[in-house]
mmCIF file of C-alpha atoms in Angstrom:
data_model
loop_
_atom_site.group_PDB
_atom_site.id
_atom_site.type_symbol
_atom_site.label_atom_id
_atom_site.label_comp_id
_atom_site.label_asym_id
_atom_site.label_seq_id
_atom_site.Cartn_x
_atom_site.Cartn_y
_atom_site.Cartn_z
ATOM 1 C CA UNK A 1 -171.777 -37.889 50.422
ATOM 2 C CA UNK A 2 -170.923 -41.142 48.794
ATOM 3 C CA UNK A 3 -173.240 -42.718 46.128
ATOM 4 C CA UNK A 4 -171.356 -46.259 46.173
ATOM 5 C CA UNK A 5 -172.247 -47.347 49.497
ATOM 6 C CA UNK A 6 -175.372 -47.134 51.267
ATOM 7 C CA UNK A 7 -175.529 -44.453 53.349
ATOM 8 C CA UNK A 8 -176.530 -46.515 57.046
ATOM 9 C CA UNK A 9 -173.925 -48.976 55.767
ATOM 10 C CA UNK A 10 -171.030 -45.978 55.548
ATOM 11 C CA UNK A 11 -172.240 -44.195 58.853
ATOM 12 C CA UNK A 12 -171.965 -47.840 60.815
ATOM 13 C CA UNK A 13 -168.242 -48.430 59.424
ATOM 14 C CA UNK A 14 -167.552 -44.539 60.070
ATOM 15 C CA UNK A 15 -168.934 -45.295 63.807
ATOM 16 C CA UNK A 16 -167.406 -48.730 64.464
ATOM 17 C CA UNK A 17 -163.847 -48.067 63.273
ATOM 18 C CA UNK A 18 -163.991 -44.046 65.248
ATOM 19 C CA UNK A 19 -164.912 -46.170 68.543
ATOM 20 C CA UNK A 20 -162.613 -48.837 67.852
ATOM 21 C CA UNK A 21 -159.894 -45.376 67.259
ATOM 22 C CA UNK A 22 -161.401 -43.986 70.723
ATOM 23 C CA UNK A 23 -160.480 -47.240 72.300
ATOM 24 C CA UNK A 24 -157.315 -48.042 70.942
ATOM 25 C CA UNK A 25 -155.959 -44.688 71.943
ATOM 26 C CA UNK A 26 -157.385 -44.851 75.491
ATOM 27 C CA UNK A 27 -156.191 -48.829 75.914
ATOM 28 C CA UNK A 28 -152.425 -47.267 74.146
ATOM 29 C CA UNK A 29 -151.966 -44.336 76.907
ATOM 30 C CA UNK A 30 -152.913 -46.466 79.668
ATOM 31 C CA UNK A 31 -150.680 -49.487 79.151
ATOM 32 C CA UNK A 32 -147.351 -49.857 81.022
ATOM 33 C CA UNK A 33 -145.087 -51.790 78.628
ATOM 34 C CA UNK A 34 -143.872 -49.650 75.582
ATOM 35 C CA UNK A 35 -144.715 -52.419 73.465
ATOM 36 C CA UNK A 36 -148.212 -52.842 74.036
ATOM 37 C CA UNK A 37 -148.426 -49.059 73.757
ATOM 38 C CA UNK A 38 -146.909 -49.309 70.555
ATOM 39 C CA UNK A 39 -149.095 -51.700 69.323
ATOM 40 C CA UNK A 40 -151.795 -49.874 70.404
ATOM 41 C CA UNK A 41 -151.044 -47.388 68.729
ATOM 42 C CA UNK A 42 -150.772 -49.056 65.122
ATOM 43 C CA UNK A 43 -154.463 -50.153 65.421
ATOM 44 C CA UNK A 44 -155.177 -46.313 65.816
ATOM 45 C CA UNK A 45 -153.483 -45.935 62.840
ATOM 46 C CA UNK A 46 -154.758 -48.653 60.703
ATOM 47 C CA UNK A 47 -158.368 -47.438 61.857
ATOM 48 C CA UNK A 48 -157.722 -43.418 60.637
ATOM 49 C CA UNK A 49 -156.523 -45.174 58.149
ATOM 50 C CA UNK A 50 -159.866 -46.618 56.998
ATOM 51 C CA UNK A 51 -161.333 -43.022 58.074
ATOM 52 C CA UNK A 52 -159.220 -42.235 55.301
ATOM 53 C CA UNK A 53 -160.715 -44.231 52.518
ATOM 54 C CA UNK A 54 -163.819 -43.573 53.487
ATOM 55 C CA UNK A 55 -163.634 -39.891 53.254
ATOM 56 C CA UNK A 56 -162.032 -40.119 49.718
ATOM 57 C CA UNK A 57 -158.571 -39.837 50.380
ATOM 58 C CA UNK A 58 -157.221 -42.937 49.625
ATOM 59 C CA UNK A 59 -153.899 -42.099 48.683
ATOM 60 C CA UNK A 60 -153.365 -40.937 52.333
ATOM 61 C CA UNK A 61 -154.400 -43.908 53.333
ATOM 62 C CA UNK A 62 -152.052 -46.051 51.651
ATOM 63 C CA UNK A 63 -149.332 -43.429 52.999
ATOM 64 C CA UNK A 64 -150.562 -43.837 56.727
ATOM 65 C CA UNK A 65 -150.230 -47.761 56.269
ATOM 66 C CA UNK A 66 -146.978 -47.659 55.001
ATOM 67 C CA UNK A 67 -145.214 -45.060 56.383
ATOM 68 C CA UNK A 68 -146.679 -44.562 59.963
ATOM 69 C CA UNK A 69 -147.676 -48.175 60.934
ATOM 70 C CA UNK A 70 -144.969 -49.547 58.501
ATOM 71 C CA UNK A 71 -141.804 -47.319 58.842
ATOM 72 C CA UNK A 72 -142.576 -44.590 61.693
ATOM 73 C CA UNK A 73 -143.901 -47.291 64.345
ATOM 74 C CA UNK A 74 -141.234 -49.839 63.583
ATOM 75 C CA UNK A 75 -138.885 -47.584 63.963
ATOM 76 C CA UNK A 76 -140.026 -47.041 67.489
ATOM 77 C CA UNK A 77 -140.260 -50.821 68.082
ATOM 78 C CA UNK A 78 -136.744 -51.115 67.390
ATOM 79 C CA UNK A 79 -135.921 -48.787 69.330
ATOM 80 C CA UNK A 80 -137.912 -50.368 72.412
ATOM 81 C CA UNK A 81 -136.087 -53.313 72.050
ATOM 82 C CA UNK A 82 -132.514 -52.150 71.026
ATOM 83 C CA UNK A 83 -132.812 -50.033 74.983
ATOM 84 C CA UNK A 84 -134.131 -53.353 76.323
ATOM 85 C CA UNK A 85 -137.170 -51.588 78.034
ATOM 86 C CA UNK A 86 -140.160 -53.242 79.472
ATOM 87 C CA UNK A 87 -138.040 -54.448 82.632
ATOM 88 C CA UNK A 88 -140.476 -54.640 85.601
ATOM 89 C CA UNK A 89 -138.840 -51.662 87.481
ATOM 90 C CA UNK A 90 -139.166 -49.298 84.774
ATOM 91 C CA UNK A 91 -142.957 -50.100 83.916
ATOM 92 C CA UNK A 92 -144.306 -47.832 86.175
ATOM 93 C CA UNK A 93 -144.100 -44.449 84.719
ATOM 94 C CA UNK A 94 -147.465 -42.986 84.742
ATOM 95 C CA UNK A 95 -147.148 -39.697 87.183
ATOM 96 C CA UNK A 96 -148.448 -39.537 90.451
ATOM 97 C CA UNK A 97 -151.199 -36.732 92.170
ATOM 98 C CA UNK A 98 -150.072 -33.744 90.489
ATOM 99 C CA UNK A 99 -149.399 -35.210 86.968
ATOM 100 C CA UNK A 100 -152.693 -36.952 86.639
ATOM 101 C CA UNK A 101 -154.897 -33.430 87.910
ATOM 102 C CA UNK A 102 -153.116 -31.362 85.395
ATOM 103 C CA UNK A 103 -153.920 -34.002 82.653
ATOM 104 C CA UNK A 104 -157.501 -34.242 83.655
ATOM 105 C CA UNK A 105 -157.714 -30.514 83.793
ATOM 106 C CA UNK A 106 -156.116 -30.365 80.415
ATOM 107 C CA UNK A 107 -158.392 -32.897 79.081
ATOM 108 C CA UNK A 108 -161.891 -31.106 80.531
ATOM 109 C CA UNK A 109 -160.749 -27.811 78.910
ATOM 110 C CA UNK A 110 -159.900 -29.544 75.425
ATOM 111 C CA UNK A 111 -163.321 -31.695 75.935
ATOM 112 C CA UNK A 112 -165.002 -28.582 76.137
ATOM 113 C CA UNK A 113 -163.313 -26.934 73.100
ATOM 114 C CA UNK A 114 -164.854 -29.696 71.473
ATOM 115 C CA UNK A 115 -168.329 -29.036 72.812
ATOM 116 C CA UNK A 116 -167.728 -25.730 71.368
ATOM 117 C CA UNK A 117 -166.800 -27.104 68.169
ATOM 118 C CA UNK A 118 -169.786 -29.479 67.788
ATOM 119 C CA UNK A 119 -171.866 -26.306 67.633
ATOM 120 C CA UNK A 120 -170.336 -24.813 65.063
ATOM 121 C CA UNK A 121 -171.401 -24.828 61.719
ATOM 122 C CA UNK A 122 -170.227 -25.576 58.373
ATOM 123 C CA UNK A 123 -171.049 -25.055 54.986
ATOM 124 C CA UNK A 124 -173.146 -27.466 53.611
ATOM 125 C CA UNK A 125 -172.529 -26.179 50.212
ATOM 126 C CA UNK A 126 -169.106 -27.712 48.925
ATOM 127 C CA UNK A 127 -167.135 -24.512 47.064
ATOM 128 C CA UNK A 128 -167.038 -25.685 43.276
ATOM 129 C CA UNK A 129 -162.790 -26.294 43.495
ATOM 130 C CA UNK A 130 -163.622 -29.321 46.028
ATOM 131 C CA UNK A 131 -166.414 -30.438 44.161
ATOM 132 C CA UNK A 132 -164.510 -30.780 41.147
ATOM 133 C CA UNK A 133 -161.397 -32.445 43.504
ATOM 134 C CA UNK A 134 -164.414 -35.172 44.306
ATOM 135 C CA UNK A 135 -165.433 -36.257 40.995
ATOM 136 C CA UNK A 136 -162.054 -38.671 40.992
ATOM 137 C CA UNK A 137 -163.297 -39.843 37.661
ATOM 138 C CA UNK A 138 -163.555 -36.782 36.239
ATOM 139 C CA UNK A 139 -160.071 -36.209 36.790
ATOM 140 C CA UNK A 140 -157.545 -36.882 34.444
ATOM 141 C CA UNK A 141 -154.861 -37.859 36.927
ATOM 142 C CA UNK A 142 -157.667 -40.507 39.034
ATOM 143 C CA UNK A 143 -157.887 -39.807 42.440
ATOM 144 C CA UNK A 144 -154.005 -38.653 42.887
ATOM 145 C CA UNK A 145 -154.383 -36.597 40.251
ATOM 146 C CA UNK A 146 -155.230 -33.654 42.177
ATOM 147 C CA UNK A 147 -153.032 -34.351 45.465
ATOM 148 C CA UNK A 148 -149.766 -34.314 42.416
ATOM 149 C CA UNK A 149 -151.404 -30.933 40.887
ATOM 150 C CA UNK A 150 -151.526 -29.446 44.396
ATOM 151 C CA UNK A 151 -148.246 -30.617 46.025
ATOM 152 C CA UNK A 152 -146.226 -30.052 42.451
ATOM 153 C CA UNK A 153 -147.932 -26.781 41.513
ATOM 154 C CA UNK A 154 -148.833 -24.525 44.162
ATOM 155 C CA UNK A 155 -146.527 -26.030 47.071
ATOM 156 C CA UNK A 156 -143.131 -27.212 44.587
ATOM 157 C CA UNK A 157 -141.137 -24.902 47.312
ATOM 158 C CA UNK A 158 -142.473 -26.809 50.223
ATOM 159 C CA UNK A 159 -141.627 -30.064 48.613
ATOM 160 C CA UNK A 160 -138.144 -28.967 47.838
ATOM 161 C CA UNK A 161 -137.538 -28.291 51.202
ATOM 162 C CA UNK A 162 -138.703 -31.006 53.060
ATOM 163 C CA UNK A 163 -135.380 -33.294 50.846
ATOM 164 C CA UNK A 164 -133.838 -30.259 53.075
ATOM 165 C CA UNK A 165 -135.406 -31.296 55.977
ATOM 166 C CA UNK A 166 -135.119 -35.081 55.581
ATOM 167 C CA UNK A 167 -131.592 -34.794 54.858
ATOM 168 C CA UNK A 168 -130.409 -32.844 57.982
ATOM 169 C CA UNK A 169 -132.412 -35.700 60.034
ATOM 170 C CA UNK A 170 -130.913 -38.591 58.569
ATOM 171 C CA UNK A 171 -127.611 -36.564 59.257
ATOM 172 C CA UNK A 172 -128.688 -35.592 62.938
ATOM 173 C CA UNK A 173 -129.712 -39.522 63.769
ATOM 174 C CA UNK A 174 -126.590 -40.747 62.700
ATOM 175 C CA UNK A 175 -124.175 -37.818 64.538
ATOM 176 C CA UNK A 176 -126.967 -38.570 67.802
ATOM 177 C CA UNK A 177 -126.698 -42.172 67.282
ATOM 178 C CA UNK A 178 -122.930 -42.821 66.587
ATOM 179 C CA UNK A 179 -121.171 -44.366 69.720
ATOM 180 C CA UNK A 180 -118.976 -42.114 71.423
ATOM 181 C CA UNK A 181 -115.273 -42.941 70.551
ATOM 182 C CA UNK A 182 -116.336 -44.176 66.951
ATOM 183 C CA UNK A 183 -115.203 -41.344 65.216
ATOM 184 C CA UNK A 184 -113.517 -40.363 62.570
ATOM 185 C CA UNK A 185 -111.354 -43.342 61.206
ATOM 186 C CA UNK A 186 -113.620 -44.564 58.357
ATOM 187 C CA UNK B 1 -169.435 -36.981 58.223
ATOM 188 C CA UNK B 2 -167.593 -33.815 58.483
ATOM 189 C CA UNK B 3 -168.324 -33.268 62.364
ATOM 190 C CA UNK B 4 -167.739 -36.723 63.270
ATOM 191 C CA UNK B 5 -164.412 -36.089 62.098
ATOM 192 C CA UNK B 6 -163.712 -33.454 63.505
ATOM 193 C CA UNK B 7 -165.218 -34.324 66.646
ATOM 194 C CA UNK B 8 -162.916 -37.864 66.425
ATOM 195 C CA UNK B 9 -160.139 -36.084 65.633
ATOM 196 C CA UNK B 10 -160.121 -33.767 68.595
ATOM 197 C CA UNK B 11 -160.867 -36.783 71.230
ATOM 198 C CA UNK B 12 -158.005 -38.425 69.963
ATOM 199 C CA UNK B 13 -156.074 -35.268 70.384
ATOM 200 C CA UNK B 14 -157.195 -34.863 73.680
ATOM 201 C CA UNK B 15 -156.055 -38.564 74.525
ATOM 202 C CA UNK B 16 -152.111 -37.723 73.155
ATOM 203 C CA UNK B 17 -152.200 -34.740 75.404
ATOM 204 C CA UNK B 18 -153.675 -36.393 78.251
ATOM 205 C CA UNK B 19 -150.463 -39.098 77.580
ATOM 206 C CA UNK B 20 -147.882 -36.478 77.291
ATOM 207 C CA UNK B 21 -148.889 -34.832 80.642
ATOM 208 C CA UNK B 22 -149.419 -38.653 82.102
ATOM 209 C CA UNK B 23 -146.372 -40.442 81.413
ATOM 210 C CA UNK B 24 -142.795 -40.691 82.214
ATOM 211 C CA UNK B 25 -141.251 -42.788 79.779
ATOM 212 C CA UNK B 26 -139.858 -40.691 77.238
ATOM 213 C CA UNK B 27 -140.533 -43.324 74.207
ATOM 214 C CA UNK B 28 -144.388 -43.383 75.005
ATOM 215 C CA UNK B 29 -144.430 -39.744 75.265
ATOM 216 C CA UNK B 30 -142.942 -39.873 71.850
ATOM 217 C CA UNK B 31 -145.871 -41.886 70.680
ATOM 218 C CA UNK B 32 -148.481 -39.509 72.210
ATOM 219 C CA UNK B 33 -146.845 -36.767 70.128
ATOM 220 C CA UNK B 34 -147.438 -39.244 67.049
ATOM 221 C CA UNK B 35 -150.763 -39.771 67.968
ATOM 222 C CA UNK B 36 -151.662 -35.878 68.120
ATOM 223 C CA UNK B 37 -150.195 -35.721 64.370
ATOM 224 C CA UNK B 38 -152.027 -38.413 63.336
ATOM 225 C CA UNK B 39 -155.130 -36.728 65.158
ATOM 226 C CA UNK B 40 -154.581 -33.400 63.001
ATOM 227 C CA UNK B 41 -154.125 -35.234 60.304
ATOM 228 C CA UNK B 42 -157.374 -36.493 59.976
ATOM 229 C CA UNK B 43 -159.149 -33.099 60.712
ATOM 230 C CA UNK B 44 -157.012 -32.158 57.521
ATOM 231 C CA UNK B 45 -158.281 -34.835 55.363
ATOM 232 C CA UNK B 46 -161.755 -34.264 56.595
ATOM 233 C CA UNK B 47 -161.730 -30.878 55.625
ATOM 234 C CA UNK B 48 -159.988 -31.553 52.513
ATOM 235 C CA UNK B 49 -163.505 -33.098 51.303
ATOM 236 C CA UNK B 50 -164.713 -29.304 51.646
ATOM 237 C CA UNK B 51 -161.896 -27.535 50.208
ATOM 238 C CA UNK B 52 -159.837 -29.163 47.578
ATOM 239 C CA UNK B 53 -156.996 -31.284 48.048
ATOM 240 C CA UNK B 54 -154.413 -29.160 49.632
ATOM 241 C CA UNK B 55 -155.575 -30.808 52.708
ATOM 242 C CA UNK B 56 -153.968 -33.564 51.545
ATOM 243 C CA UNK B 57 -150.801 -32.329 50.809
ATOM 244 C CA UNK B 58 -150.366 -30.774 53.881
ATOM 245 C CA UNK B 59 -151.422 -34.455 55.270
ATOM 246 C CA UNK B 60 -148.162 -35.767 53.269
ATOM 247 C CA UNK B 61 -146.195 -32.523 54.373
ATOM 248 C CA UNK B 62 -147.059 -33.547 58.243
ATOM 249 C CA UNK B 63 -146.084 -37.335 57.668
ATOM 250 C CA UNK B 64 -143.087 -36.306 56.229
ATOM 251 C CA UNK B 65 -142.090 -34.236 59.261
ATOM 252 C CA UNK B 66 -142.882 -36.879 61.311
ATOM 253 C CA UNK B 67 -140.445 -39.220 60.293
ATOM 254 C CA UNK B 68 -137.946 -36.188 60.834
ATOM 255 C CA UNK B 69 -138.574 -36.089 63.911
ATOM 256 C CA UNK B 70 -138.960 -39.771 65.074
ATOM 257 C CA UNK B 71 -135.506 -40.348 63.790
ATOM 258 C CA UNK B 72 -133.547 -37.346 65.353
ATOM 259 C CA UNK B 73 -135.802 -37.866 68.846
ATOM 260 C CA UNK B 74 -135.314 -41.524 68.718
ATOM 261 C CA UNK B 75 -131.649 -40.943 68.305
ATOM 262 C CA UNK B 76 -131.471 -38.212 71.026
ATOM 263 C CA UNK B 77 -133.693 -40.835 73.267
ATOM 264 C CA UNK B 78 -130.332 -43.549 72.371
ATOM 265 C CA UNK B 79 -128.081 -41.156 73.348
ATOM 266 C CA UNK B 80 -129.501 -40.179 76.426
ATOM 267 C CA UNK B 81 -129.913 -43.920 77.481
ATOM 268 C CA UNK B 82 -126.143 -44.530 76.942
ATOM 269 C CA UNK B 83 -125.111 -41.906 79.105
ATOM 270 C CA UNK B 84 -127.842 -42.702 81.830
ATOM 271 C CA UNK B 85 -128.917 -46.051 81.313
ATOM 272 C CA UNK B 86 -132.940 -44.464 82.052
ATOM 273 C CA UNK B 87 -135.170 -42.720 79.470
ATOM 274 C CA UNK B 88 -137.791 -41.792 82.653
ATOM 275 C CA UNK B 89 -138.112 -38.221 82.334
ATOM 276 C CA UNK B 90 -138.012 -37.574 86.159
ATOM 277 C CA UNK B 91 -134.748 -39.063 86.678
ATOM 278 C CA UNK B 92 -132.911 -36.723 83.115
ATOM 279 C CA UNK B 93 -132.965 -33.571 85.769
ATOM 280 C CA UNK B 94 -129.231 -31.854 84.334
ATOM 281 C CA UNK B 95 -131.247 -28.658 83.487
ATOM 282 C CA UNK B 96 -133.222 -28.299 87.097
ATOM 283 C CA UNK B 97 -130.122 -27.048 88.550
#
């Protein structure tokens, strides 16, 4: 797995920050104020993002710090308080009867997938292409070497794209956000 | 630590479901969407370890799409508020006819 750490000493950090995941995401659905939730929900991301280092990706972690708890979630903060929310009559949204027996019906039969998937097995053996990818050392690029090999190489099309993709968003959120009225003068 | 990941990584997609089915507020239900990407996103970088770093770029590919979309939903979310003054779900009922 990892030689740098001692093996007990990774498996307790892998446990303590997946519980403290677990719990964040449970303690973020459950809350009634947005902001709370939102909060919430940037501990689970800081936590995956340790997951993330510890499983040898660290560039991804960096990129979950910065762009989902940095840029993504403060984006929804702002948006929070730019609508004002977290008035006392509009706290209560969590559904009633019906909502909360589909949901728990949903859940079992996802739990359950899971017990399924706990079974399963996987190859112990690593194929010799991610082997290589986990010598980071060994690599000329360091450990981003092969993330820029992959995402410049074999998926240059995707990559093109997605300025395609971010593009037409930052032109849908301004047409969606522009007040009504505001239109054409400038 | 392959099948902890995994495992972790399916609980927490099971929570953002759970939320999306639970809740009314549109915003939150936003987040639970975020929180299922984030929870595929780590099965990806899990198995990434096994099969070579295109894991990873399909990590980046996902967080890029992400943004995408919390900009042009957030902005929809605005829009709707400024014509209802609500963002509960259950009171946005134009389409029930």
């Amino acid at each position: 797995m990892d030689n740098t750490f001692h093996p007990l000493f990774y498996s307790f950090h892998f446990y303590l920050f997946g519980l403290i995941a677990i719990a964040s995401a449970l303690l973020f659905v459950t809350r009634k104020s947005p902001v709370a939730a939102a909060l919430w929900l940037v501990n689970v991301m800081f936590c995956l993002a340790v997951l993330y280092l510890m499983l040898d990706a660290q560039f991804i972690g960096a990129i979950q710090v910065l762009v989902y708890a940095g840029a993504i979630m403060v984006v929804f903060l702002f948006v929070v308080m730019l609508l004002n929310l977290g008035h006392p009559s509009e706290l209560a949204d969590i559904r009633g009867q019906g909502g909360r027996l589909a949901a728990g019906a949903v859940g079992l039969a996802l739990l359950a997938e899971v017990g399924v998937l706990v079974r399963a097995r996987f190859p112990a053996q690593l194929t010799p292409k991610a082997a290589a990818a986990l010598e980071p050392a060994a690599q000329p690029g360091g450990v981003i070497g092969p993330i820029a090999d992959s995402l410049f190489r074999e998926h240059l099309l995707a990559f093109e794209l997605t300025s395609i993709l971010l593009l037409t968003a930052i032109a849908g959120a301004v047409v969606l956000g522009r007040k009504r009225g505001a239109t054409d003068a400038r | 630590m392959l099948a902890e990941s995994l495992l972790l990584s399916a609980v927490l997609f099971t929570i953002g479901v759970v939320g999306v089915l639970t809740r009314r507020n549109a915003i939150i239900l936003f987040m639970c969407v975020e929180l299922m990407l984030n929870a595929v996103n780590l099965s990806f970088v899990a198995l990434s370890k096994l099969y070579g770093a295109t894991g990873q770029v399909f990590v980046i590919m996902v967080m890029t799409v992400a943004a995408a979309e919390a900009a042009v939903g957030l902005a929809i979310i605005i829009s709707i508020f400024r014509h209802r003054q609500t963002v509960h779900l259950d009171d946005i009922t134009l389409l029930k006819g």
